[in-house]
PDB file of C-alpha atoms in Angstrom:
ATOM      1  CA  MET A   1      41.308  -0.658  21.816  1.00  0.00           C
ATOM      2  CA  ASN A   2      38.105  -2.498  22.741  1.00  0.00           C
ATOM      3  CA  ARG A   3      36.387   0.819  23.247  1.00  0.00           C
ATOM      4  CA  SER A   4      37.044   1.895  19.655  1.00  0.00           C
ATOM      5  CA  ARG A   5      35.684  -1.413  18.352  1.00  0.00           C
ATOM      6  CA  VAL A   6      32.514  -0.880  20.364  1.00  0.00           C
ATOM      7  CA  HIS A   7      32.138   2.652  18.959  1.00  0.00           C
ATOM      8  CA  ILE A   8      32.708   1.415  15.409  1.00  0.00           C
ATOM      9  CA  GLY A   9      30.198  -1.396  15.953  1.00  0.00           C
ATOM     10  CA  LEU A  10      27.598   0.986  17.356  1.00  0.00           C
ATOM     11  CA  PHE A  11      28.204   3.409  14.493  1.00  0.00           C
ATOM     12  CA  ALA A  12      27.713   0.608  11.946  1.00  0.00           C
ATOM     13  CA  ILE A  13      24.487  -0.506  13.626  1.00  0.00           C
ATOM     14  CA  GLY A  14      23.195   3.074  13.789  1.00  0.00           C
ATOM     15  CA  PHE A  15      24.099   3.687  10.159  1.00  0.00           C
ATOM     16  CA  GLY A  16      22.289   0.479   9.195  1.00  0.00           C
ATOM     17  CA  PHE A  17      19.120   1.709  10.908  1.00  0.00           C
ATOM     18  CA  LEU A  18      19.387   4.989   9.014  1.00  0.00           C
ATOM     19  CA  LEU A  19      19.492   3.083   5.726  1.00  0.00           C
ATOM     20  CA  LEU A  20      16.553   0.839   6.636  1.00  0.00           C
ATOM     21  CA  PRO A  21      13.830   3.364   5.647  1.00  0.00           C
ATOM     22  CA  LEU A  22      15.585   3.940   2.316  1.00  0.00           C
ATOM     23  CA  THR A  23      15.613   0.213   1.650  1.00  0.00           C
ATOM     24  CA  LEU A  24      11.967  -0.196   2.622  1.00  0.00           C
ATOM     25  CA  SER A  25      10.797   2.729   0.518  1.00  0.00           C
ATOM     26  CA  ALA A  26      12.639   1.284  -2.467  1.00  0.00           C
ATOM     27  CA  GLN A  27      10.395  -1.780  -2.117  1.00  0.00           C
ATOM     28  CA  ASP A  28       7.206   0.303  -2.114  1.00  0.00           C
ATOM     29  CA  ARG A  29       5.268   0.239  -5.330  1.00  0.00           C
ATOM     30  CA  GLN A  30       3.005   2.802  -6.882  1.00  0.00           C
ATOM     31  CA  ILE A  31      -0.338   2.729  -8.630  1.00  0.00           C
ATOM     32  CA  ILE A  32       0.412   3.638 -12.230  1.00  0.00           C
ATOM     33  CA  THR A  33      -3.072   3.320 -13.736  1.00  0.00           C
ATOM     34  CA  LYS A  34      -6.574   3.339 -12.314  1.00  0.00           C
ATOM     35  CA  GLN A  35      -9.754   2.607 -14.199  1.00  0.00           C
ATOM     36  CA  ILE A  36     -13.201   2.833 -12.637  1.00  0.00           C
ATOM     37  CA  THR A  37     -16.278   1.688 -14.516  1.00  0.00           C
ATOM     38  CA  LEU A  38     -19.734   2.460 -13.168  1.00  0.00           C
ATOM     39  CA  GLY A  39     -22.788   1.505 -15.171  1.00  0.00           C
ATOM     40  CA  ASN A  40     -26.295   0.199 -14.608  1.00  0.00           C
ATOM     41  CA  SER A  41     -25.107  -3.333 -13.937  1.00  0.00           C
ATOM     42  CA  VAL A  42     -21.316  -2.908 -13.603  1.00  0.00           C
ATOM     43  CA  ALA A  43     -19.106  -1.473 -10.856  1.00  0.00           C
ATOM     44  CA  GLU A  44     -15.442  -2.204 -11.541  1.00  0.00           C
ATOM     45  CA  LEU A  45     -12.069  -1.118 -10.211  1.00  0.00           C
ATOM     46  CA  SER A  46      -8.902  -1.935 -12.147  1.00  0.00           C
ATOM     47  CA  LEU A  47      -5.476  -0.951 -10.859  1.00  0.00           C
ATOM     48  CA  GLU A  48      -2.016  -1.511 -12.287  1.00  0.00           C
ATOM     49  CA  PHE A  49       1.108  -1.147 -10.196  1.00  0.00           C
ATOM     50  CA  THR A  50       4.784  -0.672 -10.867  1.00  0.00           C
ATOM     51  CA  GLY A  51       6.417  -4.074 -11.159  1.00  0.00           C
ATOM     52  CA  ASP A  52       3.654  -5.677 -13.248  1.00  0.00           C
ATOM     53  CA  GLY A  53       1.146  -6.015 -10.398  1.00  0.00           C
ATOM     54  CA  ARG A  54      -2.555  -5.540 -10.947  1.00  0.00           C
ATOM     55  CA  LEU A  55      -5.899  -5.763  -9.194  1.00  0.00           C
ATOM     56  CA  ASN A  56      -9.337  -6.056 -10.722  1.00  0.00           C
ATOM     57  CA  VAL A  57     -12.582  -6.223  -8.722  1.00  0.00           C
ATOM     58  CA  ARG A  58     -15.797  -6.345 -10.731  1.00  0.00           C
ATOM     59  CA  PHE A  59     -19.468  -6.460  -9.811  1.00  0.00           C
ATOM     60  CA  ASP A  60     -21.394  -7.371 -12.954  1.00  0.00           C
ATOM     61  CA  ASP A  61     -25.139  -7.967 -12.745  1.00  0.00           C
ATOM     62  CA  GLY A  62     -24.820  -9.714  -9.380  1.00  0.00           C
ATOM     63  CA  VAL A  63     -21.647 -11.676 -10.157  1.00  0.00           C
ATOM     64  CA  VAL A  64     -18.540 -10.631  -8.222  1.00  0.00           C
ATOM     65  CA  GLN A  65     -15.116 -11.307  -9.710  1.00  0.00           C
ATOM     66  CA  ILE A  66     -11.613 -10.714  -8.408  1.00  0.00           C
ATOM     67  CA  GLU A  67      -8.921 -11.077 -11.060  1.00  0.00           C
ATOM     68  CA  ASP A  68     -11.451 -12.637 -13.452  1.00  0.00           C
ATOM     69  CA  GLN A  69     -12.300 -15.365 -10.921  1.00  0.00           C
ATOM     70  CA  VAL A  70     -15.897 -15.534  -9.735  1.00  0.00           C
ATOM     71  CA  VAL A  71     -15.919 -15.256  -5.938  1.00  0.00           C
ATOM     72  CA  GLY A  72     -19.674 -15.240  -5.527  1.00  0.00           C
ATOM     73  CA  SER A  73     -22.975 -13.798  -6.554  1.00  0.00           C
ATOM     74  CA  LEU A  74     -25.543 -11.588  -4.925  1.00  0.00           C
ATOM     75  CA  ASP A  75     -28.718  -9.785  -5.769  1.00  0.00           C
ATOM     76  CA  PRO A  76     -28.048  -6.706  -7.905  1.00  0.00           C
ATOM     77  CA  GLY A  77     -28.371  -3.666  -5.657  1.00  0.00           C
ATOM     78  CA  ASP A  78     -27.367  -5.648  -2.558  1.00  0.00           C
ATOM     79  CA  ARG A  79     -25.897  -3.592   0.322  1.00  0.00           C
ATOM     80  CA  LEU A  80     -22.398  -4.826  -0.535  1.00  0.00           C
ATOM     81  CA  GLU A  81     -22.743  -3.654  -4.124  1.00  0.00           C
ATOM     82  CA  VAL A  82     -24.090  -0.288  -2.973  1.00  0.00           C
ATOM     83  CA  ALA A  83     -21.136   0.120  -0.589  1.00  0.00           C
ATOM     84  CA  TRP A  84     -18.707  -0.822  -3.380  1.00  0.00           C
ATOM     85  CA  ARG A  85     -20.286   1.707  -5.748  1.00  0.00           C
ATOM     86  CA  LEU A  86     -20.093   4.435  -3.092  1.00  0.00           C
ATOM     87  CA  LEU A  87     -16.418   3.627  -2.549  1.00  0.00           C
ATOM     88  CA  LEU A  88     -15.672   3.857  -6.268  1.00  0.00           C
ATOM     89  CA  GLU A  89     -17.570   7.145  -6.566  1.00  0.00           C
ATOM     90  CA  GLY A  90     -15.498   8.497  -3.681  1.00  0.00           C
ATOM     91  CA  VAL A  91     -12.113   7.576  -5.156  1.00  0.00           C
ATOM     92  CA  VAL A  92     -12.626   8.707  -8.753  1.00  0.00           C
ATOM     93  CA  THR A  93     -10.467  11.802  -8.287  1.00  0.00           C
ATOM     94  CA  LEU A  94      -7.811  10.198  -6.055  1.00  0.00           C
ATOM     95  CA  GLU A  95      -4.457   8.882  -7.211  1.00  0.00           C
ATOM     96  CA  ASP A  96      -1.651   6.722  -5.795  1.00  0.00           C
ATOM     97  CA  GLY A  97      -1.112   7.159  -2.014  1.00  0.00           C
ATOM     98  CA  PRO A  98      -4.444   8.825  -1.165  1.00  0.00           C
ATOM     99  CA  LEU A  99      -6.242   6.292  -3.377  1.00  0.00           C
ATOM    100  CA  ALA A 100      -4.510   3.389  -1.624  1.00  0.00           C
ATOM    101  CA  GLU A 101      -5.328   4.847   1.798  1.00  0.00           C
ATOM    102  CA  ARG A 102      -9.019   5.213   0.979  1.00  0.00           C
ATOM    103  CA  LEU A 103      -9.259   1.723  -0.508  1.00  0.00           C
ATOM    104  CA  LEU A 104      -7.469   0.168   2.473  1.00  0.00           C
ATOM    105  CA  ALA A 105      -9.784   2.001   4.885  1.00  0.00           C
ATOM    106  CA  TRP A 106     -12.899   0.605   3.199  1.00  0.00           C
ATOM    107  CA  SER A 107     -14.867  -2.053   4.978  1.00  0.00           C
ATOM    108  CA  ALA A 108     -18.050  -3.779   3.970  1.00  0.00           C
ATOM    109  CA  PRO A 109     -21.312  -3.024   5.755  1.00  0.00           C
ATOM    110  CA  GLU A 110     -21.984  -4.997   8.910  1.00  0.00           C
ATOM    111  CA  GLY A 111     -24.756  -7.536   9.182  1.00  0.00           C
ATOM    112  CA  LEU A 112     -24.422  -9.038   5.708  1.00  0.00           C
ATOM    113  CA  ALA A 113     -25.693 -12.542   5.019  1.00  0.00           C
ATOM    114  CA  ALA A 114     -22.944 -15.160   5.474  1.00  0.00           C
ATOM    115  CA  GLU A 115     -22.452 -15.756   1.730  1.00  0.00           C
ATOM    116  CA  VAL A 116     -22.255 -12.040   0.995  1.00  0.00           C
ATOM    117  CA  ASP A 117     -19.956 -11.441   3.974  1.00  0.00           C
ATOM    118  CA  SER A 118     -17.605 -14.077   2.557  1.00  0.00           C
ATOM    119  CA  ILE A 119     -17.477 -12.155  -0.733  1.00  0.00           C
ATOM    120  CA  ALA A 120     -16.801  -8.932   1.177  1.00  0.00           C
ATOM    121  CA  GLN A 121     -13.918 -10.551   3.051  1.00  0.00           C
ATOM    122  CA  GLU A 122     -12.374 -11.728  -0.213  1.00  0.00           C
ATOM    123  CA  ILE A 123     -12.579  -8.194  -1.609  1.00  0.00           C
ATOM    124  CA  GLU A 124     -11.017  -6.719   1.535  1.00  0.00           C
ATOM    125  CA  GLN A 125      -8.213  -9.316   1.434  1.00  0.00           C
ATOM    126  CA  ALA A 126      -7.564  -8.613  -2.247  1.00  0.00           C
ATOM    127  CA  LEU A 127      -7.355  -4.876  -1.554  1.00  0.00           C
ATOM    128  CA  GLN A 128      -5.040  -5.445   1.406  1.00  0.00           C
ATOM    129  CA  GLY A 129      -2.796  -7.817  -0.539  1.00  0.00           C
ATOM    130  CA  ALA A 130      -2.504  -5.519  -3.525  1.00  0.00           C
ATOM    131  CA  LEU A 131      -2.186  -2.228  -1.670  1.00  0.00           C
ATOM    132  CA  GLU A 132      -0.195  -2.993   1.473  1.00  0.00           C
ATOM    133  CA  SER A 133       3.100  -2.171  -0.239  1.00  0.00           C
ATOM    134  CA  VAL A 134       1.877   0.977  -2.012  1.00  0.00           C
ATOM    135  CA  ASP A 135       3.738   4.054  -0.810  1.00  0.00           C
ATOM    136  CA  THR A 136       1.124   6.123   1.037  1.00  0.00           C
TER     137      THR A 136
END
């Protein structure tokens, strides 16, 4: 009698673990729209996700904004801006999972001035926060 209860309990636990990936993948979200703007003074990435999420990172003539909030300023053409532009150029043709993977893999150049490094960290955190639940 106790043996059958143990088997039933183990079966229930095992079945629960089988359902866990289904539950987690149901929580994943997807990128539904991507807009990249590259101009002389602008380098912008706008993403919208299922479930009303969004992310907007904009370099505009030296002013850096995340979600329309100024996070800092730098000299136009600064190494961080160049790295951001190169990232955007590299993801133009990517969508959803591959896009999220490439954006999450991005890191700012090393050796930036402290103020610029702080901006870079905010961008990386914004990308991580917005993309960590995207199904890759």
